[in-house]
Amino acid sequence: MKVTFKIWRQDSPDSKGELKTYETDGLTEDMSFLEALDHLNEKLVLKNEKVVAFEYDCREGICGQCGVFINGRAHGPHDHMTTCQLHMRSFKDGDTITVEPWQAGAFPIVKDLVVDRTAFDRIVEQGAYITAKTGTAPEANSIPVPKEVSDAAMDMAACIGCGACVATCKNASAALFTSAKINHLNKLPQGKAEQHTRLLDMTKQMEVEGFGSCTFTAACEVECPAEISISSIAEMNARYVKAKIFG
Amino acid sequence: MKLDSKVPEGRLEDKWRNYQFKSHLINPANKKKLNVIVVGSGLSGAGAAATLAELGYDVQCFCYQDSARRAHSVAAQGGINAAKNYQHDGDSVWRMFYDTLKGGDFRSREANTYRLAELSAPLIDHFTQQGVPFAREYGGVLVNRSFGGVQVQRTFYARGQTGQQLVVAAYSQLYKMIKAKKVEMLPRHEVLDIVIIDGKAKGVIARELSTGKIKRFVADAIVLATGGYSRVFRLSTLAIGCNGSAIWKAHKRGAYFAAPSFTQIHPTALPQTSESQSKLTLMSESLRNDGRIWVPKKKGDDRPAKDIPEDERDYYLERKYPSFGNLAPRDISSRAAKERIDAGHGVGQLKNAVYLDFKHAIERFGRETIEDRYGNLFTMYRKITGIDAYKEPMKISPAAHFSMGGLWVDYELMTTIPGLYAIGECNYSDHGANRLGANSLLQTSIDGYFILPNTINNYLEGELKAKRPEIDHQEFSKVEAEVKDQIQSLLDINGSRTVDDFHRELGKVMWQECAMSRNKKGLEKAITQIKSIKEDFWKDVKVTGSSDEMNTELEKALRLADFIELAILMCTDALQRDESCGAHFREEYQSEEGEAVRNDEDYAYVSAWEYNAGEFKLHKEELKFEFVKPTVRSYK
Ligand SMILES: Cc1cc2nc3c(=O)[nH]c(=O)nc-3n(C[C@H](O)[C@H](O)[C@H](O)COP(=O)(O)OP(=O)(O)OC[C@H]3O[C@@H](n4cnc5c(N)ncnc54)[C@H](O)[C@@H]3O)c2cc1C
Ligand code: SF4
Ligand code: FES
């Protein structure tokens, strides 16, 4: 199988980038999309060129490190899938595939397809935890949590922090990510004590980082590999009103 | 050097308590003056960094990924064990200890293994408090399931992403301490060497991956929490960046490496389908709770699974190991699969797989229950293979998965270099020659949260009086120069083969000779082959780009250079052990039925290798079994 890659190349955060074209031969349908990029990189090395920098680690859809725009869609042509889970069987022989990095002011480009997502970590830093020290825990079954509550918290906790929601949003809003983090803990009895400050501090950090506001276009939920639903944002907003009153 | 395991006095039940009574304490005002480097942000690293910071130490925590949350602990699907006896099925600390010791084929220290079981229950309390959404019953209490190698239900889980949920909790706790300004997080920093001053670990040299800058860091103690090194096989269930570099460099600087060849081959990964494949995805072992493993009775049977009638299927695990059946331990299940595949009963494109079938479970419990238990695993399977496993059986195959081996550590988790600790998967501690499913998240978390924070003070107390070396100490300059030289030499070679090409070659040799089944001739051949790969690599590898920029190709080359050397030690270790135990199966030592034959008379020790300028020297930590009598490990 042969495809034409058009890939964003940019040497460093401050340099100017451009799309470069690479005819790539010798691919198979079984290859994952990232393996196709590996294959291209090996060819580039042998031609004495610099490899394309792109992100990955687990290559099984759970670490959240991979993520690029493929033909204009975050994580490629399928819904709810990470870039590393995409396989070449989703493309046809002869296709042209444009590959670009996440684009959002709060995610500056590091190199080629690699962006800096530490803004997410700083949102977490503001309160996506339960303030309790190691060694202070009560017996686990002493806090019963109804299955529905625990399952609902799990739905939210499934976020892998990939940033596709931000990248795909025309406002570059981090509302889906932030709401998932907040709702996970605020739903649980263990998270109740800090629910209001958590919500206020984390949403404030979202603004500090320069993420846009959510206008409910729902573009994010289509791409989210963890299938976090946009109702998570509505829930966060409802809790926000409560936090403002009681917080 | 004589290896001192520092196991405390007393009955097994009292050892950890006795240790804590006697260990030195440091008052909070003094803790502030001490600084600890933690390399790694997985469950062990993040847990240790957060807890040490809570206790008052200043901490710097490193990871090579862009965020601490991505450490490969996230990939653990199945669950985490604890002797809570919530199911009222006769579980206890003692039983868990015994299962683990036996599961490891009596090649671990009794005292460590007991402590693992002892601290398991409080760990579940801890994670529950931190907001981990473990699976629950309708009444609100926690659920358990069983895992391979045991007959009780003691595994806790969070849907199919237990590891991810535990990491999120640990990473959040870490960020809580970053906010408190007690931890400095250094993501995208790869530690490339360790600095030893006057015989003690005092610093690291790291490369900032986004800029290529080489940096020095000084500390009063160093903790390595860098995870497993099974990427030495190239194809494995590990993340692409997982490496052995930090522990290998520590080894070269004096830390003994224990049982390097003990590698767990997981029975249920997705089979390899092509040469260009970069990893093998794991399908959680928990699937074996409800899935049944089989191959066609007829060799080379090409019919689709659904056309093969019941009486023409060989449920070989149920047949060979009736009391454990599909839940036989990993080493045994992997070997049984290999045996069937080698005998010509393999299925799938490359005939390198066996079936894992849910037909009976779906008939019995209904699709909804199966979906509730394993929904995301089935989804993952479909995404990767395009196949709906509710309708036809999964195809699975063994894959390199976990390193039981690692840096030798004593009861305090300290390596043979004073002030250098190793925690989590990168040490050799509790699992012996084979790790039981769901015991690793446990070990890795307990090392970081509970053990290290209680043992490190014993050493640090002595460092209070010592002056911390300056960052321009000559030893720092020397090690930094060596790191820079290595990088430059790699870039200068400008040969004709890519890093991946060499890695594929190494992986094939290791998989062939040092994986599920080993023999003297093969291992000797492998050592020669790897030595020649090493020579070729340093003559003919090609790495483009420069050292002072983000250069992913250079990162790979540096990791591979270390893997190649580590591979030689792994084969040397496997060759040395003239017995079969756990995952280490030497073809020369098997019974008539093909089961492993252990030799306690001569091999009841942990091999601990000294680097010795590349002429590896063997030291032995004799294992004394005072509380249980080693038995033949049978799962029949
Ligand atoms: C696919 C899979 C499924 C598993 N499922 C289970 C399960 O269900 N139950 C169970 O108990 N166990 C399971 N395990 C095993 C278990 O997950 C691991 O053993 C454990 O999580 C390892 O944790 P760790 O903290 O030691 O290492 P990791 O989580 O791998 O963390 C390593 C850290 O070290 C950093 N690092 C590495 N090298 C360097 C360097 N040179 N410089 C700087 N930083 C570095 C990395 O960035 C990372 O932060 C599974 C393993 C795999 C691969
Ligand atoms: S909410 Fe979804 S898309 Fe956004 S970071 Fe989390 S997993 Fe990725
Ligand atoms: S590489 Fe981990 S989610 Fe894609």
PDB file of C-alpha atoms in Angstrom, chain B residues 420-583:
ATOM      1  CA  LEU B 420      20.375   4.297  45.832  1.00  0.00           C
ATOM      2  CA  TYR B 421      16.957   2.665  46.119  1.00  0.00           C
ATOM      3  CA  ALA B 422      14.980   0.712  43.550  1.00  0.00           C
ATOM      4  CA  ILE B 423      11.209   0.360  43.839  1.00  0.00           C
ATOM      5  CA  GLY B 424       8.413  -1.054  41.714  1.00  0.00           C
ATOM      6  CA  GLU B 425       8.987  -3.277  38.723  1.00  0.00           C
ATOM      7  CA  CYS B 426      12.645  -2.256  38.329  1.00  0.00           C
ATOM      8  CA  ASN B 427      13.724  -4.111  41.475  1.00  0.00           C
ATOM      9  CA  TYR B 428      13.824  -7.805  42.266  1.00  0.00           C
ATOM     10  CA  SER B 429      11.828  -8.288  45.393  1.00  0.00           C
ATOM     11  CA  ASP B 430       8.651 -10.163  46.043  1.00  0.00           C
ATOM     12  CA  HIS B 431       7.679 -12.125  42.963  1.00  0.00           C
ATOM     13  CA  GLY B 432      10.401 -14.744  42.739  1.00  0.00           C
ATOM     14  CA  ALA B 433      10.600 -16.587  39.458  1.00  0.00           C
ATOM     15  CA  ASN B 434       7.028 -15.852  38.433  1.00  0.00           C
ATOM     16  CA  ARG B 435       4.654 -13.072  39.374  1.00  0.00           C
ATOM     17  CA  LEU B 436       1.004 -13.740  40.099  1.00  0.00           C
ATOM     18  CA  GLY B 437      -1.518 -11.642  38.209  1.00  0.00           C
ATOM     19  CA  ALA B 438      -2.590  -8.458  40.017  1.00  0.00           C
ATOM     20  CA  ASN B 439       0.328  -8.675  42.442  1.00  0.00           C
ATOM     21  CA  SER B 440       2.432  -6.125  40.629  1.00  0.00           C
ATOM     22  CA  LEU B 441       0.247  -3.059  40.949  1.00  0.00           C
ATOM     23  CA  LEU B 442       0.234  -4.075  44.564  1.00  0.00           C
ATOM     24  CA  GLN B 443       4.001  -4.439  44.947  1.00  0.00           C
ATOM     25  CA  THR B 444       4.744  -1.311  43.008  1.00  0.00           C
ATOM     26  CA  SER B 445       2.284   0.779  45.050  1.00  0.00           C
ATOM     27  CA  ILE B 446       3.322  -0.630  48.398  1.00  0.00           C
ATOM     28  CA  ASP B 447       6.995  -0.033  47.664  1.00  0.00           C
ATOM     29  CA  GLY B 448       6.249   3.597  46.913  1.00  0.00           C
ATOM     30  CA  TYR B 449       3.560   4.483  49.430  1.00  0.00           C
ATOM     31  CA  PHE B 450       4.313   2.350  52.446  1.00  0.00           C
ATOM     32  CA  ILE B 451       7.768   0.784  52.477  1.00  0.00           C
ATOM     33  CA  LEU B 452      10.263   3.269  51.070  1.00  0.00           C
ATOM     34  CA  PRO B 453       8.930   6.238  53.084  1.00  0.00           C
ATOM     35  CA  ASN B 454       9.507   4.118  56.196  1.00  0.00           C
ATOM     36  CA  THR B 455      12.972   2.831  55.328  1.00  0.00           C
ATOM     37  CA  ILE B 456      14.681   5.762  53.642  1.00  0.00           C
ATOM     38  CA  ASN B 457      14.977   7.713  56.901  1.00  0.00           C
ATOM     39  CA  ASN B 458      17.236   5.015  58.238  1.00  0.00           C
ATOM     40  CA  TYR B 459      19.785   6.064  55.652  1.00  0.00           C
ATOM     41  CA  LEU B 460      18.974   9.752  55.403  1.00  0.00           C
ATOM     42  CA  GLU B 461      19.437  10.255  59.092  1.00  0.00           C
ATOM     43  CA  GLY B 462      23.127   9.622  58.526  1.00  0.00           C
ATOM     44  CA  GLU B 463      23.189  12.086  55.635  1.00  0.00           C
ATOM     45  CA  LEU B 464      21.968  14.964  57.780  1.00  0.00           C
ATOM     46  CA  LYS B 465      25.482  15.499  59.017  1.00  0.00           C
ATOM     47  CA  ALA B 466      27.143  14.929  55.669  1.00  0.00           C
ATOM     48  CA  LYS B 467      27.458  17.924  53.402  1.00  0.00           C
ATOM     49  CA  ARG B 468      25.608  17.667  50.122  1.00  0.00           C
ATOM     50  CA  PRO B 469      28.145  17.810  47.266  1.00  0.00           C
ATOM     51  CA  GLU B 470      28.224  20.846  45.017  1.00  0.00           C
ATOM     52  CA  ILE B 471      26.828  20.528  41.523  1.00  0.00           C
ATOM     53  CA  ASP B 472      30.267  21.273  40.047  1.00  0.00           C
ATOM     54  CA  HIS B 473      31.931  18.436  41.938  1.00  0.00           C
ATOM     55  CA  GLN B 474      34.409  16.722  39.622  1.00  0.00           C
ATOM     56  CA  GLU B 475      32.427  13.488  39.638  1.00  0.00           C
ATOM     57  CA  PHE B 476      29.449  15.308  38.126  1.00  0.00           C
ATOM     58  CA  SER B 477      31.698  16.740  35.416  1.00  0.00           C
ATOM     59  CA  LYS B 478      33.143  13.331  34.708  1.00  0.00           C
ATOM     60  CA  VAL B 479      29.817  11.515  34.404  1.00  0.00           C
ATOM     61  CA  GLU B 480      28.311  14.316  32.363  1.00  0.00           C
ATOM     62  CA  ALA B 481      31.242  14.165  29.956  1.00  0.00           C
ATOM     63  CA  GLU B 482      30.735  10.410  29.580  1.00  0.00           C
ATOM     64  CA  VAL B 483      27.059  10.906  28.787  1.00  0.00           C
ATOM     65  CA  LYS B 484      27.835  13.571  26.210  1.00  0.00           C
ATOM     66  CA  ASP B 485      30.523  11.391  24.659  1.00  0.00           C
ATOM     67  CA  GLN B 486      28.145   8.500  24.282  1.00  0.00           C
ATOM     68  CA  ILE B 487      25.594  10.715  22.566  1.00  0.00           C
ATOM     69  CA  GLN B 488      28.187  12.189  20.248  1.00  0.00           C
ATOM     70  CA  SER B 489      29.590   8.794  19.292  1.00  0.00           C
ATOM     71  CA  LEU B 490      26.118   7.595  18.360  1.00  0.00           C
ATOM     72  CA  LEU B 491      25.562  10.602  16.132  1.00  0.00           C
ATOM     73  CA  ASP B 492      29.001  10.280  14.567  1.00  0.00           C
ATOM     74  CA  ILE B 493      28.664   6.663  13.417  1.00  0.00           C
ATOM     75  CA  ASN B 494      26.481   7.615  10.468  1.00  0.00           C
ATOM     76  CA  GLY B 495      26.155   3.969   9.399  1.00  0.00           C
ATOM     77  CA  SER B 496      23.611   2.239   7.199  1.00  0.00           C
ATOM     78  CA  ARG B 497      21.005   0.677   9.516  1.00  0.00           C
ATOM     79  CA  THR B 498      18.221   2.216  11.572  1.00  0.00           C
ATOM     80  CA  VAL B 499      17.860   1.804  15.325  1.00  0.00           C
ATOM     81  CA  ASP B 500      14.608  -0.118  14.850  1.00  0.00           C
ATOM     82  CA  ASP B 501      16.324  -2.513  12.505  1.00  0.00           C
ATOM     83  CA  PHE B 502      18.848  -3.417  15.207  1.00  0.00           C
ATOM     84  CA  HIS B 503      16.098  -3.642  17.785  1.00  0.00           C
ATOM     85  CA  ARG B 504      14.159  -6.110  15.639  1.00  0.00           C
ATOM     86  CA  GLU B 505      17.267  -8.249  15.329  1.00  0.00           C
ATOM     87  CA  LEU B 506      17.904  -8.208  19.080  1.00  0.00           C
ATOM     88  CA  GLY B 507      14.251  -8.943  19.800  1.00  0.00           C
ATOM     89  CA  LYS B 508      14.235 -12.024  17.601  1.00  0.00           C
ATOM     90  CA  VAL B 509      17.288 -13.522  19.280  1.00  0.00           C
ATOM     91  CA  MET B 510      15.891 -12.851  22.746  1.00  0.00           C
ATOM     92  CA  TRP B 511      12.448 -14.227  21.923  1.00  0.00           C
ATOM     93  CA  GLN B 512      13.929 -17.329  20.375  1.00  0.00           C
ATOM     94  CA  GLU B 513      16.443 -18.168  23.096  1.00  0.00           C
ATOM     95  CA  CYS B 514      15.624 -16.348  26.308  1.00  0.00           C
ATOM     96  CA  ALA B 515      11.837 -16.355  26.573  1.00  0.00           C
ATOM     97  CA  MET B 516       9.413 -19.196  27.394  1.00  0.00           C
ATOM     98  CA  SER B 517      11.824 -22.013  26.982  1.00  0.00           C
ATOM     99  CA  ARG B 518      15.603 -22.000  27.118  1.00  0.00           C
ATOM    100  CA  ASN B 519      18.491 -24.378  26.665  1.00  0.00           C
ATOM    101  CA  LYS B 520      22.247 -24.295  27.082  1.00  0.00           C
ATOM    102  CA  LYS B 521      23.128 -24.423  23.420  1.00  0.00           C
ATOM    103  CA  GLY B 522      20.628 -21.743  22.454  1.00  0.00           C
ATOM    104  CA  LEU B 523      21.732 -19.397  25.211  1.00  0.00           C
ATOM    105  CA  GLU B 524      25.383 -19.751  24.316  1.00  0.00           C
ATOM    106  CA  LYS B 525      24.555 -19.036  20.725  1.00  0.00           C
ATOM    107  CA  ALA B 526      22.453 -16.042  21.750  1.00  0.00           C
ATOM    108  CA  ILE B 527      25.304 -14.513  23.726  1.00  0.00           C
ATOM    109  CA  THR B 528      27.586 -14.722  20.693  1.00  0.00           C
ATOM    110  CA  GLN B 529      24.880 -13.287  18.466  1.00  0.00           C
ATOM    111  CA  ILE B 530      24.133 -10.377  20.780  1.00  0.00           C
ATOM    112  CA  LYS B 531      27.801  -9.539  21.126  1.00  0.00           C
ATOM    113  CA  SER B 532      27.999  -9.286  17.389  1.00  0.00           C
ATOM    114  CA  ILE B 533      24.821  -7.168  17.281  1.00  0.00           C
ATOM    115  CA  LYS B 534      26.535  -4.878  19.744  1.00  0.00           C
ATOM    116  CA  GLU B 535      29.584  -4.593  17.577  1.00  0.00           C
ATOM    117  CA  ASP B 536      27.561  -3.933  14.448  1.00  0.00           C
ATOM    118  CA  PHE B 537      25.397  -1.418  16.259  1.00  0.00           C
ATOM    119  CA  TRP B 538      28.378   0.687  17.288  1.00  0.00           C
ATOM    120  CA  LYS B 539      29.776   0.496  13.766  1.00  0.00           C
ATOM    121  CA  ASP B 540      26.740   0.776  11.602  1.00  0.00           C
ATOM    122  CA  VAL B 541      23.789   2.471  13.242  1.00  0.00           C
ATOM    123  CA  LYS B 542      22.495   5.656  11.725  1.00  0.00           C
ATOM    124  CA  VAL B 543      20.944   8.425  13.803  1.00  0.00           C
ATOM    125  CA  THR B 544      20.051  11.689  12.118  1.00  0.00           C
ATOM    126  CA  GLY B 545      19.451  15.083  13.711  1.00  0.00           C
ATOM    127  CA  SER B 546      21.571  16.594  16.446  1.00  0.00           C
ATOM    128  CA  SER B 547      21.996  16.334  20.202  1.00  0.00           C
ATOM    129  CA  ASP B 548      20.733  19.798  21.081  1.00  0.00           C
ATOM    130  CA  GLU B 549      17.147  19.458  19.936  1.00  0.00           C
ATOM    131  CA  MET B 550      14.235  17.118  20.451  1.00  0.00           C
ATOM    132  CA  ASN B 551      15.497  13.982  18.736  1.00  0.00           C
ATOM    133  CA  THR B 552      13.307  10.924  19.127  1.00  0.00           C
ATOM    134  CA  GLU B 553      15.662   8.788  17.070  1.00  0.00           C
ATOM    135  CA  LEU B 554      18.542   9.546  19.420  1.00  0.00           C
ATOM    136  CA  GLU B 555      16.343   8.648  22.418  1.00  0.00           C
ATOM    137  CA  LYS B 556      15.659   5.247  20.882  1.00  0.00           C
ATOM    138  CA  ALA B 557      19.337   4.688  20.097  1.00  0.00           C
ATOM    139  CA  LEU B 558      20.398   5.433  23.667  1.00  0.00           C
ATOM    140  CA  ARG B 559      17.812   3.033  25.065  1.00  0.00           C
ATOM    141  CA  LEU B 560      18.747   0.305  22.631  1.00  0.00           C
ATOM    142  CA  ALA B 561      22.463   0.639  23.406  1.00  0.00           C
ATOM    143  CA  ASP B 562      21.637  -0.257  27.013  1.00  0.00           C
ATOM    144  CA  PHE B 563      19.171  -3.016  26.093  1.00  0.00           C
ATOM    145  CA  ILE B 564      21.835  -4.761  24.034  1.00  0.00           C
ATOM    146  CA  GLU B 565      24.183  -4.947  27.010  1.00  0.00           C
ATOM    147  CA  LEU B 566      21.387  -5.965  29.355  1.00  0.00           C
ATOM    148  CA  ALA B 567      20.392  -8.757  26.960  1.00  0.00           C
ATOM    149  CA  ILE B 568      23.828 -10.316  27.312  1.00  0.00           C
ATOM    150  CA  LEU B 569      23.440 -10.370  31.073  1.00  0.00           C
ATOM    151  CA  MET B 570      19.957 -11.878  30.787  1.00  0.00           C
ATOM    152  CA  CYS B 571      21.248 -14.768  28.715  1.00  0.00           C
ATOM    153  CA  THR B 572      24.230 -15.203  31.041  1.00  0.00           C
ATOM    154  CA  ASP B 573      21.855 -15.452  33.977  1.00  0.00           C
ATOM    155  CA  ALA B 574      19.576 -17.955  32.258  1.00  0.00           C
ATOM    156  CA  LEU B 575      22.573 -20.054  31.326  1.00  0.00           C
ATOM    157  CA  GLN B 576      23.858 -20.091  34.869  1.00  0.00           C
ATOM    158  CA  ARG B 577      20.670 -21.480  36.355  1.00  0.00           C
ATOM    159  CA  ASP B 578      20.711 -25.219  35.689  1.00  0.00           C
ATOM    160  CA  GLU B 579      17.164 -25.851  36.816  1.00  0.00           C
ATOM    161  CA  SER B 580      13.649 -24.902  35.794  1.00  0.00           C
ATOM    162  CA  CYS B 581      11.721 -22.629  38.110  1.00  0.00           C
ATOM    163  CA  GLY B 582       8.710 -20.427  37.459  1.00  0.00           C
ATOM    164  CA  ALA B 583       9.070 -18.542  34.220  1.00  0.00           C
TER     165      ALA B 583
END
